Amino acid sequence: MQRTRLIGAALACAVFAGPATAAINLEFRPLDQTVFVGDTVRVELYAVSDTADSQSLSGIDAIFAWDPGFLTLLGLDETGSAAGSAASFPADPFNLNESNPPADGDGIMVYFAPLGTPVMASAAGTFITTFEFEALSPTPATPVDLLLNGGSPEGMSRVLDGDTPGLDVLGTLSGATVEIIIPGPGAVAMLALAGLVGTRRRRR
């Protein structure tokens, strides 16, 4: 009798739990792991299916953070993103984007897939947009993080399903780190020579 009850309880739990929902992860991937002071730091955002099959998404709210002592956020570059999609730093109810682009070390990026055409997140990762920063000071590693929540009142990062309106299918969040260095004498000389050659070519 006891065994029968346990089996019945297990079956009931399985029925009420329903099938596991696949998720879409968000990842920051820097184009260059090491940059010079003064360089533009480009960090790409990817949506990644947590299964071998691609999954659809209609929108993303990505809360992110960086250290303004080492990086200044310049904006977004949507070159290469899906035609008709839009990414921006809008005014938000969580007081994260105090300006456009935000400058205080945290913000929220809002992304919309093309109207009526969800974006497919692949297992290898689907490019969403590029965050651009200016490198300010040398450091062995400065983080650019994706956060689950932030702001006041608190907001949440989300990935909205492409088939079921309003369904959040956010999986894991993966940030990135970037090393910022000061160019050595050889690098400075090379940069100066490149500038001189460019000037001579323009004069011709």
PDB file of C-alpha atoms in Angstrom:
ATOM      1  CA  MET A   1       0.000   0.000   0.000  1.00  0.00           C
ATOM      2  CA  GLN A   2       2.782   2.399   0.943  1.00  0.00           C
ATOM      3  CA  ARG A   3       4.559   1.718  -2.354  1.00  0.00           C
ATOM      4  CA  THR A   4       1.341   2.350  -4.301  1.00  0.00           C
ATOM      5  CA  ARG A   5       0.904   5.713  -2.586  1.00  0.00           C
ATOM      6  CA  LEU A   6       4.479   6.731  -3.371  1.00  0.00           C
ATOM      7  CA  ILE A   7       4.094   5.838  -7.046  1.00  0.00           C
ATOM      8  CA  GLY A   8       0.804   7.740  -7.217  1.00  0.00           C
ATOM      9  CA  ALA A   9       2.387  10.799  -5.623  1.00  0.00           C
ATOM     10  CA  ALA A  10       5.305  10.687  -8.052  1.00  0.00           C
ATOM     11  CA  LEU A  11       2.965  10.467 -11.038  1.00  0.00           C
ATOM     12  CA  ALA A  12       0.897  13.375  -9.736  1.00  0.00           C
ATOM     13  CA  CYS A  13       4.029  15.506  -9.349  1.00  0.00           C
ATOM     14  CA  ALA A  14       5.104  14.678 -12.896  1.00  0.00           C
ATOM     15  CA  VAL A  15       1.688  15.622 -14.283  1.00  0.00           C
ATOM     16  CA  PHE A  16       1.470  18.933 -12.440  1.00  0.00           C
ATOM     17  CA  ALA A  17       5.083  19.860 -13.133  1.00  0.00           C
ATOM     18  CA  GLY A  18       4.589  19.451 -16.886  1.00  0.00           C
ATOM     19  CA  PRO A  19       7.388  19.275 -19.429  1.00  0.00           C
ATOM     20  CA  ALA A  20      10.636  21.148 -18.782  1.00  0.00           C
ATOM     21  CA  THR A  21      10.806  24.443 -20.645  1.00  0.00           C
ATOM     22  CA  ALA A  22      13.899  25.070 -22.730  1.00  0.00           C
ATOM     23  CA  ALA A  23      15.721  28.300 -22.000  1.00  0.00           C
ATOM     24  CA  ILE A  24      17.708  30.955 -23.851  1.00  0.00           C
ATOM     25  CA  ASN A  25      20.975  32.065 -22.271  1.00  0.00           C
ATOM     26  CA  LEU A  26      22.537  35.505 -22.666  1.00  0.00           C
ATOM     27  CA  GLU A  27      26.295  35.866 -23.117  1.00  0.00           C
ATOM     28  CA  PHE A  28      28.697  38.789 -23.431  1.00  0.00           C
ATOM     29  CA  ARG A  29      31.592  38.042 -25.802  1.00  0.00           C
ATOM     30  CA  PRO A  30      34.351  40.667 -26.180  1.00  0.00           C
ATOM     31  CA  LEU A  31      35.769  41.071 -29.676  1.00  0.00           C
ATOM     32  CA  ASP A  32      39.215  41.705 -28.165  1.00  0.00           C
ATOM     33  CA  GLN A  33      40.298  40.333 -24.806  1.00  0.00           C
ATOM     34  CA  THR A  34      43.108  42.905 -24.479  1.00  0.00           C
ATOM     35  CA  VAL A  35      42.910  46.555 -25.572  1.00  0.00           C
ATOM     36  CA  PHE A  36      44.939  49.740 -25.208  1.00  0.00           C
ATOM     37  CA  VAL A  37      43.929  52.756 -23.145  1.00  0.00           C
ATOM     38  CA  GLY A  38      41.859  54.952 -25.462  1.00  0.00           C
ATOM     39  CA  ASP A  39      40.654  52.064 -27.615  1.00  0.00           C
ATOM     40  CA  THR A  40      37.012  51.306 -28.299  1.00  0.00           C
ATOM     41  CA  VAL A  41      36.051  48.123 -26.461  1.00  0.00           C
ATOM     42  CA  ARG A  42      33.417  46.099 -28.315  1.00  0.00           C
ATOM     43  CA  VAL A  43      31.450  43.526 -26.352  1.00  0.00           C
ATOM     44  CA  GLU A  44      28.885  41.527 -28.319  1.00  0.00           C
ATOM     45  CA  LEU A  45      25.660  40.189 -26.815  1.00  0.00           C
ATOM     46  CA  TYR A  46      24.547  36.723 -27.924  1.00  0.00           C
ATOM     47  CA  ALA A  47      21.342  34.777 -27.308  1.00  0.00           C
ATOM     48  CA  VAL A  48      22.155  31.075 -26.950  1.00  0.00           C
ATOM     49  CA  SER A  49      19.739  28.147 -26.999  1.00  0.00           C
ATOM     50  CA  ASP A  50      20.336  25.701 -24.144  1.00  0.00           C
ATOM     51  CA  THR A  51      19.385  22.802 -26.430  1.00  0.00           C
ATOM     52  CA  ALA A  52      20.648  21.618 -29.806  1.00  0.00           C
ATOM     53  CA  ASP A  53      17.528  23.107 -31.402  1.00  0.00           C
ATOM     54  CA  SER A  54      17.135  26.812 -32.111  1.00  0.00           C
ATOM     55  CA  GLN A  55      14.552  28.665 -30.034  1.00  0.00           C
ATOM     56  CA  SER A  56      12.601  31.794 -30.899  1.00  0.00           C
ATOM     57  CA  LEU A  57      12.599  35.082 -29.011  1.00  0.00           C
ATOM     58  CA  SER A  58      10.647  38.290 -29.462  1.00  0.00           C
ATOM     59  CA  GLY A  59      12.486  40.575 -27.068  1.00  0.00           C
ATOM     60  CA  ILE A  60      15.192  40.981 -24.429  1.00  0.00           C
ATOM     61  CA  ASP A  61      15.561  43.102 -21.310  1.00  0.00           C
ATOM     62  CA  ALA A  62      19.243  42.838 -20.347  1.00  0.00           C
ATOM     63  CA  ILE A  63      20.404  44.489 -17.122  1.00  0.00           C
ATOM     64  CA  PHE A  64      24.158  44.987 -17.220  1.00  0.00           C
ATOM     65  CA  ALA A  65      26.951  46.602 -15.232  1.00  0.00           C
ATOM     66  CA  TRP A  66      30.512  47.828 -15.736  1.00  0.00           C
ATOM     67  CA  ASP A  67      33.128  49.833 -13.819  1.00  0.00           C
ATOM     68  CA  PRO A  68      32.997  53.479 -14.977  1.00  0.00           C
ATOM     69  CA  GLY A  69      36.472  53.973 -13.556  1.00  0.00           C
ATOM     70  CA  PHE A  70      37.854  51.844 -16.390  1.00  0.00           C
ATOM     71  CA  LEU A  71      35.196  52.014 -19.110  1.00  0.00           C
ATOM     72  CA  THR A  72      32.862  54.669 -20.508  1.00  0.00           C
ATOM     73  CA  LEU A  73      29.790  53.366 -22.322  1.00  0.00           C
ATOM     74  CA  LEU A  74      29.586  54.949 -25.774  1.00  0.00           C
ATOM     75  CA  GLY A  75      26.462  53.265 -27.125  1.00  0.00           C
ATOM     76  CA  LEU A  76      25.268  50.346 -29.223  1.00  0.00           C
ATOM     77  CA  ASP A  77      26.301  49.208 -32.694  1.00  0.00           C
ATOM     78  CA  GLU A  78      23.579  47.138 -34.358  1.00  0.00           C
ATOM     79  CA  THR A  79      25.612  46.296 -37.467  1.00  0.00           C
ATOM     80  CA  GLY A  80      25.013  42.616 -38.204  1.00  0.00           C
ATOM     81  CA  SER A  81      21.840  42.269 -36.144  1.00  0.00           C
ATOM     82  CA  ALA A  82      18.560  41.027 -37.618  1.00  0.00           C
ATOM     83  CA  ALA A  83      17.027  43.459 -40.110  1.00  0.00           C
ATOM     84  CA  GLY A  84      14.135  45.312 -38.518  1.00  0.00           C
ATOM     85  CA  SER A  85      15.235  44.634 -34.947  1.00  0.00           C
ATOM     86  CA  ALA A  86      15.925  47.445 -32.484  1.00  0.00           C
ATOM     87  CA  ALA A  87      18.157  47.775 -29.413  1.00  0.00           C
ATOM     88  CA  SER A  88      18.297  50.858 -27.198  1.00  0.00           C
ATOM     89  CA  PHE A  89      18.703  52.341 -23.718  1.00  0.00           C
ATOM     90  CA  PRO A  90      15.216  53.777 -23.133  1.00  0.00           C
ATOM     91  CA  ALA A  91      13.933  55.551 -20.045  1.00  0.00           C
ATOM     92  CA  ASP A  92      12.875  52.758 -17.702  1.00  0.00           C
ATOM     93  CA  PRO A  93      10.734  52.348 -14.562  1.00  0.00           C
ATOM     94  CA  PHE A  94      13.687  50.869 -12.625  1.00  0.00           C
ATOM     95  CA  ASN A  95      15.821  54.049 -12.743  1.00  0.00           C
ATOM     96  CA  LEU A  96      18.698  52.195 -14.383  1.00  0.00           C
ATOM     97  CA  ASN A  97      19.136  54.379 -17.469  1.00  0.00           C
ATOM     98  CA  GLU A  98      19.711  57.790 -15.930  1.00  0.00           C
ATOM     99  CA  SER A  99      20.901  58.989 -19.346  1.00  0.00           C
ATOM    100  CA  ASN A 100      21.287  57.659 -22.882  1.00  0.00           C
ATOM    101  CA  PRO A 101      23.654  55.922 -22.853  1.00  0.00           C
ATOM    102  CA  PRO A 102      23.806  55.341 -19.092  1.00  0.00           C
ATOM    103  CA  ALA A 103      27.047  56.472 -17.454  1.00  0.00           C
ATOM    104  CA  ASP A 104      26.921  55.449 -13.790  1.00  0.00           C
ATOM    105  CA  GLY A 105      27.941  51.800 -14.095  1.00  0.00           C
ATOM    106  CA  ASP A 106      24.643  50.013 -14.678  1.00  0.00           C
ATOM    107  CA  GLY A 107      21.806  50.096 -17.167  1.00  0.00           C
ATOM    108  CA  ILE A 108      19.204  48.121 -19.052  1.00  0.00           C
ATOM    109  CA  MET A 109      19.286  47.359 -22.769  1.00  0.00           C
ATOM    110  CA  VAL A 110      15.908  46.709 -24.372  1.00  0.00           C
ATOM    111  CA  TYR A 111      15.776  44.720 -27.608  1.00  0.00           C
ATOM    112  CA  PHE A 112      12.845  43.999 -29.907  1.00  0.00           C
ATOM    113  CA  ALA A 113      12.887  41.400 -32.671  1.00  0.00           C
ATOM    114  CA  PRO A 114      11.383  42.456 -36.021  1.00  0.00           C
ATOM    115  CA  LEU A 115       7.619  42.818 -35.719  1.00  0.00           C
ATOM    116  CA  GLY A 116       5.968  39.471 -36.429  1.00  0.00           C
ATOM    117  CA  THR A 117       9.300  37.744 -37.073  1.00  0.00           C
ATOM    118  CA  PRO A 118      10.923  36.246 -33.970  1.00  0.00           C
ATOM    119  CA  VAL A 119      14.693  35.908 -33.857  1.00  0.00           C
ATOM    120  CA  MET A 120      16.004  32.345 -33.608  1.00  0.00           C
ATOM    121  CA  ALA A 121      18.598  31.732 -30.898  1.00  0.00           C
ATOM    122  CA  SER A 122      20.920  28.926 -31.978  1.00  0.00           C
ATOM    123  CA  ALA A 123      23.017  26.609 -29.831  1.00  0.00           C
ATOM    124  CA  ALA A 124      26.170  28.332 -31.099  1.00  0.00           C
ATOM    125  CA  GLY A 125      24.722  31.742 -30.285  1.00  0.00           C
ATOM    126  CA  THR A 126      22.818  34.364 -32.261  1.00  0.00           C
ATOM    127  CA  PHE A 127      24.243  37.880 -32.395  1.00  0.00           C
ATOM    128  CA  ILE A 128      21.971  40.543 -30.885  1.00  0.00           C
ATOM    129  CA  THR A 129      23.959  43.793 -30.678  1.00  0.00           C
ATOM    130  CA  THR A 130      27.359  45.244 -29.754  1.00  0.00           C
ATOM    131  CA  PHE A 131      28.018  47.334 -26.646  1.00  0.00           C
ATOM    132  CA  GLU A 132      30.783  49.885 -27.252  1.00  0.00           C
ATOM    133  CA  PHE A 133      32.943  51.340 -24.476  1.00  0.00           C
ATOM    134  CA  GLU A 134      36.021  53.553 -24.304  1.00  0.00           C
ATOM    135  CA  ALA A 135      38.965  52.100 -22.364  1.00  0.00           C
ATOM    136  CA  LEU A 136      40.034  54.651 -19.747  1.00  0.00           C
ATOM    137  CA  SER A 137      42.695  53.187 -17.445  1.00  0.00           C
ATOM    138  CA  PRO A 138      44.983  50.151 -17.341  1.00  0.00           C
ATOM    139  CA  THR A 139      43.756  47.082 -15.460  1.00  0.00           C
ATOM    140  CA  PRO A 140      44.412  43.337 -15.722  1.00  0.00           C
ATOM    141  CA  ALA A 141      40.673  42.624 -15.833  1.00  0.00           C
ATOM    142  CA  THR A 142      37.596  44.816 -15.764  1.00  0.00           C
ATOM    143  CA  PRO A 143      34.196  43.093 -15.885  1.00  0.00           C
ATOM    144  CA  VAL A 144      31.201  43.766 -18.085  1.00  0.00           C
ATOM    145  CA  ASP A 145      28.469  41.789 -16.360  1.00  0.00           C
ATOM    146  CA  LEU A 146      24.945  40.668 -17.136  1.00  0.00           C
ATOM    147  CA  LEU A 147      22.757  40.864 -14.023  1.00  0.00           C
ATOM    148  CA  LEU A 148      19.622  38.955 -13.113  1.00  0.00           C
ATOM    149  CA  ASN A 149      18.128  42.008 -11.432  1.00  0.00           C
ATOM    150  CA  GLY A 150      18.856  45.613 -10.573  1.00  0.00           C
ATOM    151  CA  GLY A 151      17.458  49.094 -10.150  1.00  0.00           C
ATOM    152  CA  SER A 152      14.957  50.612  -7.729  1.00  0.00           C
ATOM    153  CA  PRO A 153      12.246  49.418  -7.826  1.00  0.00           C
ATOM    154  CA  GLU A 154      13.919  46.182  -8.825  1.00  0.00           C
ATOM    155  CA  GLY A 155      13.748  45.107 -12.444  1.00  0.00           C
ATOM    156  CA  MET A 156      14.603  41.719 -13.920  1.00  0.00           C
ATOM    157  CA  SER A 157      16.502  40.620 -16.998  1.00  0.00           C
ATOM    158  CA  ARG A 158      14.215  38.721 -19.376  1.00  0.00           C
ATOM    159  CA  VAL A 159      14.159  36.891 -22.671  1.00  0.00           C
ATOM    160  CA  LEU A 160      10.649  36.845 -24.101  1.00  0.00           C
ATOM    161  CA  ASP A 161       9.551  33.743 -25.971  1.00  0.00           C
ATOM    162  CA  GLY A 162       8.840  34.132 -29.677  1.00  0.00           C
ATOM    163  CA  ASP A 163       5.727  31.957 -29.637  1.00  0.00           C
ATOM    164  CA  THR A 164       4.029  32.541 -26.271  1.00  0.00           C
ATOM    165  CA  PRO A 165       3.493  36.256 -25.542  1.00  0.00           C
ATOM    166  CA  GLY A 166       4.941  37.384 -22.225  1.00  0.00           C
ATOM    167  CA  LEU A 167       6.649  34.076 -21.403  1.00  0.00           C
ATOM    168  CA  ASP A 168      10.107  34.632 -19.900  1.00  0.00           C
ATOM    169  CA  VAL A 169      12.535  31.939 -21.081  1.00  0.00           C
ATOM    170  CA  LEU A 170      15.749  33.422 -19.677  1.00  0.00           C
ATOM    171  CA  GLY A 171      18.357  30.817 -18.800  1.00  0.00           C
ATOM    172  CA  THR A 172      21.848  31.640 -17.573  1.00  0.00           C
ATOM    173  CA  LEU A 173      23.775  34.904 -17.790  1.00  0.00           C
ATOM    174  CA  SER A 174      27.466  35.083 -18.698  1.00  0.00           C
ATOM    175  CA  GLY A 175      29.516  38.265 -18.439  1.00  0.00           C
ATOM    176  CA  ALA A 176      32.973  39.085 -19.789  1.00  0.00           C
ATOM    177  CA  THR A 177      36.242  40.647 -18.683  1.00  0.00           C
ATOM    178  CA  VAL A 178      38.633  42.828 -20.644  1.00  0.00           C
ATOM    179  CA  GLU A 179      42.287  43.636 -19.995  1.00  0.00           C
ATOM    180  CA  ILE A 180      43.332  47.258 -20.593  1.00  0.00           C
ATOM    181  CA  ILE A 181      47.015  48.041 -21.086  1.00  0.00           C
ATOM    182  CA  ILE A 182      49.198  51.044 -21.807  1.00  0.00           C
ATOM    183  CA  PRO A 183      50.989  50.779 -25.149  1.00  0.00           C
ATOM    184  CA  GLY A 184      54.714  50.094 -24.726  1.00  0.00           C
ATOM    185  CA  PRO A 185      57.375  52.231 -26.460  1.00  0.00           C
ATOM    186  CA  GLY A 186      57.412  49.910 -29.463  1.00  0.00           C
ATOM    187  CA  ALA A 187      53.646  50.050 -29.842  1.00  0.00           C
ATOM    188  CA  VAL A 188      53.661  53.850 -29.540  1.00  0.00           C
ATOM    189  CA  ALA A 189      56.348  54.086 -32.231  1.00  0.00           C
ATOM    190  CA  MET A 190      54.359  51.803 -34.524  1.00  0.00           C
ATOM    191  CA  LEU A 191      51.228  53.899 -34.029  1.00  0.00           C
ATOM    192  CA  ALA A 192      53.169  57.104 -34.716  1.00  0.00           C
ATOM    193  CA  LEU A 193      54.711  55.594 -37.857  1.00  0.00           C
ATOM    194  CA  ALA A 194      51.303  54.438 -39.072  1.00  0.00           C
ATOM    195  CA  GLY A 195      49.955  57.947 -38.586  1.00  0.00           C
ATOM    196  CA  LEU A 196      52.917  59.460 -40.456  1.00  0.00           C
ATOM    197  CA  VAL A 197      52.525  57.076 -43.390  1.00  0.00           C
ATOM    198  CA  GLY A 198      48.815  57.822 -43.531  1.00  0.00           C
ATOM    199  CA  THR A 199      49.503  61.571 -43.589  1.00  0.00           C
ATOM    200  CA  ARG A 200      51.991  61.231 -46.453  1.00  0.00           C
ATOM    201  CA  ARG A 201      49.565  59.138 -48.480  1.00  0.00           C
ATOM    202  CA  ARG A 202      46.814  61.702 -48.014  1.00  0.00           C
ATOM    203  CA  ARG A 203      49.141  64.496 -49.188  1.00  0.00           C
ATOM    204  CA  ARG A 204      49.774  62.644 -52.431  1.00  0.00           C
TER     205      ARG A 204
END
